[in-house]
XYZ file of C-alpha atoms in Angstrom:
598
model
C -42.757 -66.336 -37.708
C -44.868 -66.903 -34.574
C -48.500 -67.738 -35.047
C -50.762 -65.884 -32.558
C -53.279 -68.098 -30.794
C -56.666 -66.454 -30.407
C -58.061 -65.784 -26.924
C -59.709 -68.844 -25.459
C -61.375 -67.549 -22.288
C -60.868 -70.209 -19.675
C -57.972 -71.813 -21.540
C -55.969 -72.121 -18.416
C -58.455 -74.612 -16.973
C -59.208 -76.538 -20.138
C -58.474 -80.224 -19.682
C -57.870 -79.907 -15.922
C -58.020 -83.231 -13.977
C -61.137 -84.036 -11.861
C -61.067 -83.368 -8.044
C -60.436 -87.014 -7.238
C -57.697 -87.209 -9.814
C -56.092 -84.090 -8.363
C -56.248 -85.554 -4.845
C -54.527 -88.700 -6.057
C -51.854 -86.670 -7.821
C -51.320 -84.498 -4.729
C -50.877 -87.519 -2.519
C -48.324 -89.074 -4.888
C -46.476 -85.772 -5.188
C -46.401 -85.340 -1.463
C -44.971 -88.820 -0.928
C -42.334 -88.296 -3.553
C -41.368 -84.884 -2.165
C -41.077 -86.282 1.406
C -38.873 -89.114 0.172
C -36.683 -86.691 -1.757
C -36.293 -84.348 1.209
C -35.402 -87.261 3.527
C -32.716 -88.352 1.117
C -31.029 -84.942 1.423
C -31.337 -84.416 5.156
C -27.868 -85.877 6.039
C -26.055 -83.585 3.584
C -27.289 -80.276 5.201
C -29.709 -77.502 3.988
C -31.511 -78.055 0.733
C -31.651 -74.433 -0.302
C -29.524 -71.306 -0.245
C -30.091 -68.540 2.252
C -32.895 -66.140 1.340
C -32.029 -63.091 -0.647
C -32.618 -59.896 1.242
C -34.656 -57.054 -0.191
C -33.893 -53.340 0.255
C -30.561 -51.859 1.181
C -28.668 -48.890 -0.121
C -29.080 -47.692 -3.693
C -25.361 -47.575 -4.604
C -22.930 -44.722 -5.262
C -24.562 -43.419 -8.429
C -27.916 -42.595 -6.780
C -27.269 -39.070 -5.368
C -29.831 -37.895 -2.851
C -30.361 -34.240 -1.852
C -32.385 -32.541 0.812
C -32.759 -28.703 1.130
C -29.894 -28.610 3.616
C -27.392 -30.463 1.423
C -24.379 -28.235 0.738
C -23.137 -27.518 -2.786
C -26.028 -29.198 -4.684
C -25.227 -27.112 -7.798
C -21.634 -28.211 -7.676
C -22.573 -31.868 -7.644
C -25.060 -31.397 -10.469
C -22.377 -29.581 -12.529
C -19.781 -32.270 -11.794
C -21.976 -35.028 -13.222
C -23.067 -32.880 -16.182
C -19.441 -32.147 -17.141
C -18.824 -35.903 -17.213
C -22.067 -36.848 -19.040
C -22.705 -33.947 -21.373
C -21.276 -35.632 -24.474
C -20.744 -39.170 -23.168
C -23.298 -40.588 -25.616
C -22.037 -44.131 -25.527
C -20.143 -44.051 -22.143
C -20.749 -46.330 -19.139
C -21.643 -43.609 -16.612
C -25.207 -43.813 -15.204
C -26.607 -41.358 -12.578
C -29.835 -40.783 -10.694
C -30.430 -37.571 -8.716
C -33.180 -37.771 -6.079
C -34.622 -34.715 -4.413
C -36.320 -35.136 -1.005
C -39.483 -33.073 -0.433
C -38.835 -29.410 0.225
C -37.861 -26.215 -1.597
C -34.581 -25.736 -3.437
C -33.449 -22.286 -4.574
C -31.238 -21.128 -7.442
C -30.534 -24.448 -9.097
C -29.974 -25.325 -12.772
C -29.809 -29.033 -13.138
C -28.314 -29.560 -16.599
C -28.828 -33.193 -17.743
C -26.391 -35.034 -19.903
C -26.568 -38.618 -21.165
C -27.812 -41.373 -18.809
C -28.794 -38.850 -16.169
C -32.205 -38.852 -14.464
C -33.620 -36.368 -11.924
C -36.621 -37.153 -9.832
C -38.529 -35.866 -6.806
C -39.271 -38.152 -3.852
C -42.716 -36.867 -3.030
C -46.097 -38.410 -3.861
C -46.915 -35.244 -5.803
C -44.593 -33.185 -8.012
C -45.453 -30.180 -5.893
C -43.822 -31.862 -2.870
C -40.432 -30.912 -4.389
C -40.204 -27.322 -5.482
C -37.135 -26.166 -7.414
C -36.841 -22.412 -7.883
C -34.715 -22.919 -10.962
C -34.492 -25.082 -14.025
C -33.946 -28.669 -15.225
C -32.209 -27.987 -18.533
C -31.358 -29.912 -21.713
C -29.593 -27.969 -24.391
C -27.300 -28.898 -27.308
C -24.124 -26.908 -26.860
C -22.066 -30.140 -27.002
C -23.369 -30.836 -30.528
C -23.186 -27.320 -31.965
C -26.814 -26.490 -31.206
C -28.218 -29.683 -32.808
C -30.515 -31.538 -30.376
C -31.258 -34.569 -32.555
C -28.915 -36.765 -30.478
C -30.030 -35.626 -26.980
C -31.121 -39.161 -25.919
C -31.314 -41.221 -22.758
C -32.152 -38.840 -19.869
C -35.279 -38.047 -17.905
C -37.048 -35.700 -15.477
C -39.866 -36.862 -13.230
C -41.919 -35.815 -10.281
C -40.746 -32.278 -9.684
C -42.208 -28.780 -9.778
C -40.127 -25.983 -11.381
C -40.247 -22.230 -11.168
C -38.007 -21.412 -14.143
C -35.615 -18.503 -13.566
C -36.638 -16.610 -16.742
C -40.174 -18.011 -16.822
C -39.517 -20.760 -19.334
C -37.724 -24.090 -18.842
C -35.622 -25.516 -21.773
C -36.073 -29.226 -22.593
C -34.453 -29.712 -25.941
C -34.446 -33.479 -26.348
C -35.069 -36.151 -28.952
C -35.793 -39.834 -28.366
C -35.710 -41.721 -25.077
C -35.936 -38.595 -22.886
C -39.262 -38.694 -20.976
C -40.668 -35.741 -19.114
C -43.119 -37.371 -16.679
C -45.176 -36.115 -13.758
C -43.736 -32.623 -13.899
C -45.243 -29.293 -12.923
C -43.759 -26.360 -14.745
C -44.936 -23.062 -13.203
C -44.173 -21.261 -16.428
C -43.463 -22.142 -20.053
C -41.619 -24.998 -21.617
C -39.266 -24.591 -24.582
C -38.591 -27.848 -26.495
C -35.877 -26.492 -28.833
C -32.168 -25.850 -28.319
C -30.658 -22.422 -28.024
C -30.562 -21.000 -31.560
C -33.531 -23.190 -32.583
C -31.369 -25.915 -34.116
C -32.885 -29.267 -35.124
C -34.656 -31.444 -32.575
C -36.460 -34.778 -33.038
C -38.315 -35.715 -29.863
C -40.221 -36.393 -27.709
C -42.610 -37.401 -24.907
C -44.574 -35.769 -22.066
C -46.936 -37.569 -19.753
C -48.902 -36.799 -16.546
C -47.515 -33.254 -16.482
C -48.827 -29.751 -16.039
C -47.263 -26.810 -17.822
C -48.987 -23.641 -16.543
C -47.640 -21.545 -19.420
C -47.328 -22.316 -23.104
C -45.263 -25.094 -24.729
C -43.053 -23.881 -27.582
C -41.892 -26.781 -29.797
C -40.271 -24.390 -32.311
C -37.909 -26.628 -34.333
C -39.134 -29.941 -32.917
C -40.142 -32.174 -35.811
C -42.650 -34.259 -33.854
C -43.868 -34.769 -30.271
C -46.355 -36.821 -28.262
C -48.106 -35.569 -25.134
C -50.377 -37.790 -23.036
C -52.766 -37.221 -20.083
C -51.444 -33.764 -19.227
C -52.490 -30.126 -18.985
C -50.862 -27.275 -20.953
C -51.531 -23.540 -20.911
C -51.095 -23.416 -24.712
C -49.158 -24.898 -27.624
C -47.345 -22.555 -30.024
C -46.634 -24.340 -33.275
C -46.135 -27.680 -35.089
C -43.631 -28.870 -37.725
C -44.542 -32.312 -39.026
C -46.495 -34.214 -36.364
C -47.733 -33.113 -32.963
C -49.975 -35.707 -31.272
C -52.016 -35.327 -28.071
C -54.265 -37.713 -26.126
C -56.037 -36.818 -22.982
C -54.419 -33.362 -22.820
C -56.325 -30.437 -21.337
C -55.448 -27.275 -23.282
C -54.268 -29.133 -26.396
C -54.822 -27.431 -29.749
C -57.861 -28.533 -31.795
C -57.318 -31.290 -34.286
C -56.270 -29.811 -37.625
C -53.997 -32.212 -39.396
C -52.304 -31.587 -41.832
C -52.321 -27.764 -41.551
C -51.143 -27.329 -38.878
C -50.350 -30.987 -38.183
C -52.136 -31.493 -34.924
C -53.638 -34.880 -34.082
C -55.809 -34.535 -30.950
C -57.658 -37.299 -29.137
C -59.880 -36.177 -26.265
C -58.842 -39.051 -24.021
C -56.303 -41.864 -23.816
C -58.174 -45.209 -24.066
C -56.151 -46.942 -21.370
C -53.209 -45.742 -19.363
C -51.310 -46.437 -16.148
C -48.570 -44.111 -15.054
C -45.053 -45.365 -14.516
C -44.049 -46.589 -11.035
C -41.789 -44.219 -9.148
C -39.640 -44.103 -5.995
C -40.811 -41.976 -3.134
C -40.217 -41.364 0.548
C -42.634 -42.292 3.335
C -40.972 -40.591 6.287
C -37.413 -41.946 5.995
C -38.421 -45.093 4.199
C -38.131 -45.622 0.450
C -41.157 -47.050 -1.285
C -42.196 -47.562 -4.888
C -45.609 -46.153 -5.794
C -47.540 -48.096 -8.416
C -50.354 -45.979 -9.992
C -53.710 -47.513 -10.858
C -54.919 -48.125 -14.396
C -57.168 -45.478 -15.928
C -59.598 -45.749 -18.787
C -60.525 -42.815 -21.069
C -57.971 -40.751 -19.139
C -57.639 -37.035 -19.446
C -55.429 -34.689 -17.424
C -52.912 -35.455 -14.677
C -53.269 -38.035 -11.948
C -52.036 -35.856 -9.062
C -53.772 -32.505 -9.229
C -56.698 -33.351 -6.880
C -54.896 -34.886 -3.912
C -53.108 -38.194 -3.465
C -52.922 -40.233 -6.661
C -54.742 -43.557 -6.951
C -52.511 -46.505 -6.429
C -50.458 -48.319 -3.849
C -46.927 -48.322 -2.419
C -44.527 -51.194 -2.095
C -41.819 -51.154 0.559
C -38.269 -51.148 -0.663
C -37.571 -54.335 1.271
C -39.831 -56.038 -1.259
C -37.349 -55.268 -3.961
C -34.002 -56.884 -4.773
C -31.760 -53.881 -5.298
C -29.748 -54.967 -8.335
C -26.229 -53.600 -8.471
C -23.681 -54.124 -11.307
C -22.090 -57.469 -10.889
C -25.150 -59.267 -9.681
C -25.607 -62.431 -11.678
C -28.668 -63.447 -13.653
C -28.868 -66.543 -11.410
C -29.169 -64.270 -8.306
C -31.653 -61.956 -10.044
C -33.853 -64.957 -10.980
C -33.578 -66.427 -7.467
C -34.787 -63.106 -6.100
C -37.739 -63.130 -8.480
C -38.551 -66.755 -7.550
C -38.499 -65.701 -3.946
C -41.212 -63.126 -4.709
C -39.111 -60.002 -4.742
C -39.466 -57.209 -7.310
C -36.381 -55.725 -8.981
C -34.844 -52.215 -8.673
C -31.894 -51.808 -11.026
C -29.408 -49.231 -9.815
C -27.594 -46.943 -12.296
C -24.902 -48.889 -14.089
C -24.277 -51.529 -16.707
C -25.581 -54.970 -15.816
C -24.434 -58.056 -17.805
C -26.633 -61.186 -17.728
C -25.516 -64.525 -19.081
C -29.005 -66.069 -18.919
C -32.454 -64.683 -19.291
C -34.146 -62.723 -16.559
C -37.438 -64.576 -16.093
C -40.345 -62.511 -14.702
C -42.967 -65.114 -13.880
C -45.059 -63.634 -11.081
C -48.125 -61.425 -11.604
C -47.747 -57.750 -10.565
C -43.963 -57.832 -10.427
C -42.330 -54.413 -10.761
C -38.992 -54.128 -12.619
C -37.839 -50.554 -12.258
C -34.588 -48.989 -13.398
C -32.892 -45.805 -12.056
C -30.566 -43.666 -13.997
C -31.068 -45.482 -17.326
C -29.761 -48.718 -15.824
C -28.530 -50.780 -18.766
C -28.890 -54.599 -19.253
C -26.575 -56.280 -21.719
C -27.305 -59.924 -22.618
C -24.144 -62.010 -23.043
C -23.669 -64.998 -25.402
C -26.837 -64.280 -27.462
C -29.393 -64.880 -24.660
C -32.689 -62.957 -24.423
C -32.264 -60.255 -21.860
C -35.732 -60.572 -20.242
C -38.863 -62.677 -20.638
C -42.234 -62.039 -18.977
C -44.710 -64.843 -18.414
C -48.357 -64.579 -19.537
C -49.484 -63.172 -16.164
C -51.305 -60.079 -14.967
C -49.998 -56.672 -14.265
C -46.163 -56.788 -14.689
C -44.657 -53.330 -14.757
C -41.406 -52.866 -16.699
C -40.083 -49.343 -16.469
C -37.063 -47.080 -16.795
C -34.197 -49.224 -18.185
C -32.204 -49.767 -21.392
C -31.444 -53.107 -23.008
C -28.276 -52.997 -25.113
C -27.637 -55.887 -27.502
C -24.475 -57.881 -27.105
C -21.998 -58.807 -29.888
C -23.442 -62.356 -30.211
C -26.847 -62.328 -31.958
C -29.861 -62.579 -29.692
C -32.984 -63.974 -31.363
C -34.949 -61.568 -29.189
C -34.010 -59.035 -26.511
C -37.351 -58.599 -24.689
C -40.350 -60.961 -24.764
C -43.628 -60.019 -23.102
C -45.500 -63.366 -22.825
C -44.447 -66.668 -24.415
C -45.558 -67.563 -27.950
C -49.187 -68.567 -27.979
C -50.150 -66.405 -24.965
C -53.917 -66.015 -24.729
C -54.873 -65.056 -21.148
C -57.152 -62.067 -20.686
C -55.299 -59.226 -18.916
C -57.724 -56.409 -19.704
C -58.444 -55.749 -16.001
C -54.674 -55.615 -15.122
C -52.424 -55.275 -18.180
C -48.695 -55.513 -18.256
C -47.070 -52.123 -18.970
C -43.701 -51.434 -20.763
C -42.728 -47.797 -19.980
C -39.528 -45.921 -20.760
C -37.990 -49.247 -21.687
C -35.447 -48.538 -24.478
C -33.605 -51.014 -26.704
C -30.348 -50.361 -28.575
C -28.496 -52.422 -31.149
C -24.935 -51.058 -31.754
C -23.577 -47.632 -31.023
C -21.670 -48.518 -27.872
C -20.058 -51.414 -29.797
C -21.192 -54.180 -32.125
C -24.543 -55.611 -31.227
C -26.963 -57.933 -32.969
C -30.536 -59.103 -32.509
C -32.992 -60.688 -34.946
C -36.103 -59.153 -33.321
C -35.740 -56.607 -30.529
C -39.163 -56.697 -28.764
C -41.873 -59.325 -29.073
C -45.218 -58.772 -27.392
C -47.233 -61.967 -27.122
C -49.434 -61.179 -24.104
C -52.882 -59.675 -24.798
C -53.770 -56.231 -23.540
C -50.173 -55.093 -23.037
C -49.603 -51.334 -22.917
C -46.404 -50.058 -24.529
C -46.142 -46.527 -23.160
C -43.106 -44.753 -24.591
C -40.322 -46.859 -25.993
C -37.458 -46.171 -28.337
C -36.197 -49.273 -30.140
C -33.140 -48.242 -32.119
C -30.697 -49.916 -34.393
C -27.836 -47.444 -34.190
C -26.987 -45.268 -37.187
C -23.843 -43.757 -35.579
C -21.324 -44.618 -32.895
C -19.163 -47.712 -32.671
C -20.060 -51.105 -34.128
C -22.322 -49.666 -36.844
C -22.748 -51.145 -40.339
C -25.351 -52.829 -42.491
C -24.182 -56.260 -41.202
C -22.127 -55.240 -38.170
C -25.201 -54.400 -36.084
C -27.636 -56.483 -38.029
C -31.149 -56.308 -36.603
C -33.920 -57.312 -39.017
C -37.030 -56.472 -36.991
C -37.722 -53.905 -34.271
C -41.124 -54.622 -32.587
C -43.402 -57.556 -33.316
C -46.832 -57.647 -31.701
C -48.682 -60.974 -31.661
C -50.973 -60.248 -28.706
C -54.538 -59.045 -29.102
C -55.767 -55.672 -27.753
C -52.257 -54.213 -27.452
C -52.056 -50.425 -27.119
C -48.948 -48.400 -27.968
C -48.806 -44.765 -26.753
C -45.622 -43.160 -27.968
C -43.908 -45.759 -30.208
C -40.503 -44.812 -31.591
C -38.840 -47.554 -33.663
C -35.923 -46.826 -36.067
C -33.454 -48.059 -38.628
C -34.027 -51.837 -38.796
C -32.774 -53.806 -41.668
C -36.289 -55.062 -42.576
C -39.590 -54.237 -40.914
C -39.433 -51.809 -38.009
C -42.876 -52.816 -36.636
C -44.925 -55.849 -37.537
C -48.416 -56.306 -36.040
C -50.266 -59.673 -36.088
C -52.584 -59.267 -33.078
C -56.221 -58.177 -33.351
C -57.575 -54.794 -32.213
C -54.131 -53.234 -31.902
C -53.956 -49.473 -31.477
C -51.008 -47.037 -31.821
C -51.217 -43.400 -30.783
C -48.150 -41.660 -32.227
C -45.500 -43.513 -34.143
C -42.092 -42.079 -35.172
C -39.655 -43.907 -37.506
C -36.663 -43.504 -39.692
C -35.725 -46.207 -42.099
C -32.117 -47.491 -41.963
C -29.724 -44.915 -43.293
C -27.015 -47.310 -44.211
C -28.607 -49.584 -46.835
C -25.868 -50.098 -49.337
C -28.084 -50.184 -52.441
C -31.582 -50.933 -53.670
C -30.985 -54.660 -53.796
C -30.173 -54.743 -50.029
C -33.670 -53.694 -49.093
C -35.562 -55.485 -51.890
C -38.637 -57.220 -50.450
C -39.735 -59.662 -53.101
C -41.383 -57.497 -55.742
C -41.635 -54.521 -53.379
C -39.040 -51.768 -52.942
C -38.102 -51.796 -49.290
C -39.819 -52.953 -46.118
C -42.549 -50.773 -44.599
C -41.785 -49.053 -41.383
C -45.095 -50.266 -39.895
C -46.819 -53.389 -41.317
C -50.138 -54.830 -40.211
C -50.440 -58.449 -41.328
C -52.961 -59.355 -43.956
C -54.714 -61.706 -41.428
C -55.736 -58.813 -39.148
C -59.330 -57.675 -39.138
C -59.164 -54.698 -36.746
C -56.410 -52.205 -36.135
C -56.182 -48.394 -35.711
C -53.439 -45.790 -35.648
C -53.193 -41.997 -35.163
C -50.424 -39.553 -35.787
C -47.769 -41.671 -37.514
C -44.677 -40.738 -39.462
C -41.827 -42.430 -41.273
C -38.719 -40.730 -42.698
C -35.976 -41.885 -44.980
C -32.403 -40.722 -45.281
C -30.531 -43.199 -47.534
C -27.231 -41.400 -47.387
C -25.107 -44.337 -48.605
C -27.128 -44.554 -51.839
C -29.533 -41.599 -52.274
C -31.086 -43.172 -55.355
C -32.860 -45.845 -53.214
C -36.660 -45.920 -53.645
C -38.814 -46.970 -50.616
C -42.246 -48.015 -51.886
C -44.177 -46.893 -48.781
C -43.896 -46.192 -45.066
C -47.016 -48.137 -44.089
C -48.610 -51.417 -45.180
C -51.954 -52.795 -44.060
C -54.856 -54.890 -45.334
C -57.757 -52.972 -46.807
C -60.595 -53.956 -44.487
C -63.373 -51.966 -42.787
C -61.878 -52.549 -39.338
C -58.310 -51.367 -40.269
C -58.124 -47.601 -40.058
C -55.351 -45.002 -39.983
C -55.563 -41.295 -39.218
C -52.855 -38.692 -40.081
C -50.010 -40.503 -41.779
C -46.938 -38.894 -43.297
C -43.700 -39.879 -44.965
C -40.704 -37.507 -45.445
C -37.565 -37.700 -47.477
C -34.875 -35.923 -45.533
C -33.039 -33.727 -48.035
C -33.830 -35.946 -50.918
C -31.628 -38.850 -49.667
C -33.891 -41.564 -51.054
C -37.585 -41.156 -51.770
C -41.005 -42.806 -50.945
C -43.223 -43.798 -53.786
C -46.355 -43.845 -51.624
C -47.478 -43.258 -48.041
C -49.512 -46.403 -47.270
C -49.944 -49.348 -49.601
C -50.360 -47.708 -53.034
C -51.977 -44.573 -51.607
C -50.507 -41.122 -51.174
C -48.327 -38.853 -53.244
C -44.640 -39.626 -53.690
C -42.003 -37.526 -52.053
C -39.713 -35.733 -54.395
C -36.787 -33.325 -54.568
C -34.651 -32.075 -51.640
C -37.147 -29.836 -49.895
C -38.038 -32.245 -47.055
C -41.832 -31.665 -47.360
C -44.070 -34.423 -45.980
C -46.445 -36.401 -48.138
C -49.599 -37.073 -46.116
C -52.654 -39.223 -46.013
C -55.319 -37.858 -43.660
C -57.466 -40.990 -43.484
C -57.044 -44.576 -44.736
C -58.929 -46.194 -46.217
């Protein structure tokens, strides 16, 4: 496994040649370059034409203004197609120009995103709802994945907007002028979810939601909790009271930077990039223009399905950012993000599939890259990794301008056979992982213990990495492994792999099973808040999982508010963390908790 190199301060300059030596090297390089260019002059241009930025956003980005006819009809048409298309290829982004829209109900199915085009959510006012319910799945919302709502204000028709989602369904930068109901009609099961930079004037009712994370927001109230409700930087959040009721409440979020978003400046599209905040609390937009800067669309290569990895990389080399349009994008070589401050933004859950076992994307050890709003779907040939943030041994200090990974989701199997040894590897120091769902599929096509083999979910080698909203599920071995120092996780949700065929298949030396979240024995400092792991070994319900969490017992390694749950008695945990915590038992689905460790 990779060995993490410790920070070295000015390592980038260590061993640099003297000024005179540099001048000599420069002269030699210039002479060689000139000779090379002269050799190629007779044969014509030495480089391809520049790649143009900007352009149209493709047919699956649907833009409305208040005068657009039949908006409801277009919303309904897409919903009918996408309502139950869990593993389909359709991808859609609805964009609302600033203004007021009356009498709408935007029901969102799979791979459908709805966003406003103002700088503030209040620039787009919908007198109506943005709805997610679970009629397609008999009132069960536990598979309401891969959809989003961003940058809108809502005046719900009946006073409360319904947003019954589970994983990979962010609710960002929203203003609900009323209440928010997080459960499906009939209060069936739900297993979400994530809210950030949002203001809910009324009360939030989770009802049947098993767990939820809310960051840097404002709520008028919060009605209940089931297993694990976690808040950081939320005005109006309930007081900390875990485990009864199970509220984990942090006054602020240590470091955050909101997700980049598309907006209109007059008639011109731009991407707004918010500034980093420290010890953040409340929304970014309630007191005037948010802090940050805009990038013109012509500084983006607008990636449409069919664009090759070679073209994408040429655009990056040219200094362009990337805007992936809704669709499925195959790449036969790695997308290499090497320039500091590059923005890679997806619309409508744009999906990247690596062909022939390549890594889908790699980020260099540079400042301030922003990855946001796309899905990486493993291909049938095993990839060693799917996303790498920084190469092995990264050690540069990015604390002033960290890389962010936001609403970047990873899937192995479900839409067909897929394999990856380790899904996401974070080597760069100071990286912020802000809402990800890394999922080895437990249902769909191409699912089986070896068919969609994926041993490890997320591996963190970098120091000072912060995860806010970390969802990682069903891997054959460890779901999360952490090797870097001073790592922090605020909210973790996990299920162990359902489909382990027997106890021997998950045996880890002398230990029964692989922990969901493992901090390496070498680590001196680490901290986590509001973290849960669940088991549902439905192939062999007699399987015993020793624990959900594993960590060295050291003064600097601390956990707050841990729980493990056996779902209906399909397998059991012997302990919560290491050898601490009561075992689960029976079929009553009651959590076993550890309030503080050690």
